[in-house]
Amino acid sequence: MAKSYRDLVVWQKGIQLTTLIYKLTKSFPREEIYGLTSQTRRAAVSIPSNIAEGAGRLNTPEYRQFLGVARASNFELQTQLVIARELEFGDVDQIDFVEGLSHEVGKMLFATIATLNDSGKAANVGNNRPLTTDH
């Protein structure tokens, strides 16, 4: 495991994704500031935030749970990007790029969760096993 959540590529990509979402949503209609703009930004911020919070937990099941929340927020974000596209909010090329990055982050989250699941099964341990550096 990385020494810090900041070393995790999935967290770094999540930060990149969030930054791009903020830039994309600047062009959304003003009346959406408390609607789709806010919701999209919150979903994006939730992704790296939950990765970081999960990495700070002291056991694998809690870490896995927070990665699951990050994954769900990523799905929420993908849905909001579809809505933005349908409403013709934002630049289509930017939306395409952000969607691609979101899918990449989703694959990384899925792989990380699967690795944690597999390592727990391989070690045949209980649900309260502390995180170690060999994961």
Coordinates of C-alpha atoms in Angstrom, one line a residue:
M1 CA 0.0 0.0 0.0
A2 CA 1.1 3.5 -0.6
K3 CA 2.6 5.5 2.3
S4 CA 0.1 8.2 1.8
Y5 CA -3.2 8.5 0.0
R6 CA -1.5 11.3 -2.1
D7 CA 0.7 8.5 -3.6
L8 CA -2.3 6.6 -4.9
V9 CA -2.7 7.1 -8.6
V10 CA -6.5 6.7 -8.3
W11 CA -6.6 9.6 -5.8
Q12 CA -4.4 11.8 -8.1
K13 CA -6.7 11.0 -11.0
G14 CA -9.7 11.8 -8.8
I15 CA -8.2 15.3 -8.1
Q16 CA -7.6 15.8 -11.8
L17 CA -11.2 14.8 -12.5
T18 CA -12.6 17.1 -9.9
T19 CA -10.6 20.1 -11.2
L20 CA -11.8 19.4 -14.7
I21 CA -15.4 19.2 -13.5
Y22 CA -15.1 22.6 -11.9
K23 CA -13.8 24.0 -15.1
L24 CA -16.5 22.3 -17.2
T25 CA -19.4 23.4 -15.0
K26 CA -18.3 27.1 -15.1
S27 CA -20.0 27.2 -18.4
F28 CA -23.3 25.7 -17.2
P29 CA -26.3 28.1 -17.1
R30 CA -26.4 30.4 -14.1
E31 CA -29.8 29.1 -13.0
E32 CA -28.1 25.7 -12.5
I33 CA -25.7 27.0 -9.8
Y34 CA -27.8 25.3 -7.1
G35 CA -28.9 22.4 -9.3
L36 CA -26.8 20.4 -11.7
T37 CA -23.7 22.5 -11.3
S38 CA -23.6 22.0 -7.5
Q39 CA -24.6 18.3 -7.7
T40 CA -22.0 17.5 -10.3
R41 CA -19.3 19.3 -8.3
R42 CA -20.2 17.6 -5.1
A43 CA -20.2 14.2 -6.7
A44 CA -16.7 14.9 -8.2
V45 CA -15.3 16.2 -4.9
S46 CA -16.6 13.1 -3.1
I47 CA -14.5 10.7 -5.2
P48 CA -11.0 11.7 -4.0
S49 CA -12.3 12.7 -0.6
N50 CA -13.6 9.2 0.1
I51 CA -10.4 7.6 -1.3
A52 CA -8.4 9.8 1.2
E53 CA -10.8 9.1 4.1
G54 CA -10.8 5.4 3.4
A55 CA -7.0 5.3 3.3
G56 CA -7.0 6.9 6.7
R57 CA -9.1 4.1 8.3
L58 CA -7.4 1.5 10.3
N59 CA -8.8 -1.6 8.8
T60 CA -9.5 -3.1 5.3
P61 CA -13.3 -3.3 5.6
E62 CA -13.6 0.4 6.3
Y63 CA -11.2 1.2 3.5
R64 CA -13.2 -0.9 1.1
Q65 CA -16.4 0.8 2.2
F66 CA -15.0 4.2 1.5
L67 CA -13.7 3.1 -1.9
G68 CA -17.2 1.8 -2.6
V69 CA -18.7 5.2 -1.7
A70 CA -16.1 6.8 -4.1
R71 CA -17.2 4.4 -6.8
A72 CA -20.8 5.2 -6.3
S73 CA -20.1 8.9 -6.5
N74 CA -18.3 8.3 -9.7
F75 CA -21.4 6.6 -11.1
E76 CA -23.4 9.5 -9.9
L77 CA -21.0 11.9 -11.7
Q78 CA -21.3 9.8 -14.9
T79 CA -25.1 10.1 -14.8
Q80 CA -24.9 13.9 -14.3
L81 CA -22.6 14.2 -17.3
V82 CA -25.2 12.3 -19.4
I83 CA -27.8 14.8 -18.2
A84 CA -25.5 17.8 -19.0
R85 CA -24.9 16.4 -22.5
E86 CA -28.6 15.9 -23.1
L87 CA -29.4 19.4 -21.9
E88 CA -26.5 20.7 -24.1
F89 CA -24.7 22.2 -21.1
G90 CA -20.9 22.6 -21.4
D91 CA -18.5 21.8 -24.2
V92 CA -19.1 18.4 -25.8
D93 CA -15.3 17.7 -26.2
Q94 CA -14.7 18.6 -22.5
I95 CA -17.6 16.3 -21.5
D96 CA -16.1 13.5 -23.6
F97 CA -12.7 13.9 -22.0
V98 CA -14.1 14.1 -18.5
E99 CA -16.3 11.0 -19.1
G100 CA -13.2 9.1 -20.3
L101 CA -11.3 10.1 -17.2
S102 CA -14.2 9.1 -15.0
H103 CA -14.3 5.7 -16.6
E104 CA -10.6 5.3 -16.0
V105 CA -11.1 6.3 -12.3
G106 CA -13.9 3.8 -12.1
K107 CA -11.8 0.9 -13.4
M108 CA -9.1 1.8 -10.9
L109 CA -11.5 1.9 -8.0
F110 CA -13.0 -1.5 -9.1
A111 CA -9.5 -3.0 -9.3
T112 CA -8.5 -1.6 -5.9
I113 CA -11.6 -3.0 -4.3
A114 CA -11.1 -6.4 -6.0
T115 CA -7.5 -6.5 -4.7
L116 CA -8.6 -5.8 -1.2
N117 CA -11.3 -8.5 -1.5
D118 CA -8.8 -11.0 -2.9
S119 CA -6.2 -10.2 -0.3
G120 CA -8.7 -10.8 2.5
K121 CA -9.8 -14.1 1.1
A122 CA -6.2 -15.3 0.5
A123 CA -5.3 -14.5 4.0
N124 CA -8.5 -16.0 5.4
V125 CA -8.9 -13.3 7.9
G126 CA -11.8 -11.7 9.8
N127 CA -13.4 -8.4 9.0
N128 CA -11.4 -6.3 11.5
R129 CA -7.9 -7.0 10.1
P130 CA -5.7 -3.9 10.3
L131 CA -4.3 -2.6 7.0
T132 CA -0.7 -3.5 6.4
T133 CA 1.9 -2.3 3.8
D134 CA 1.8 -5.6 2.0
H135 CA -1.6 -4.9 0.3

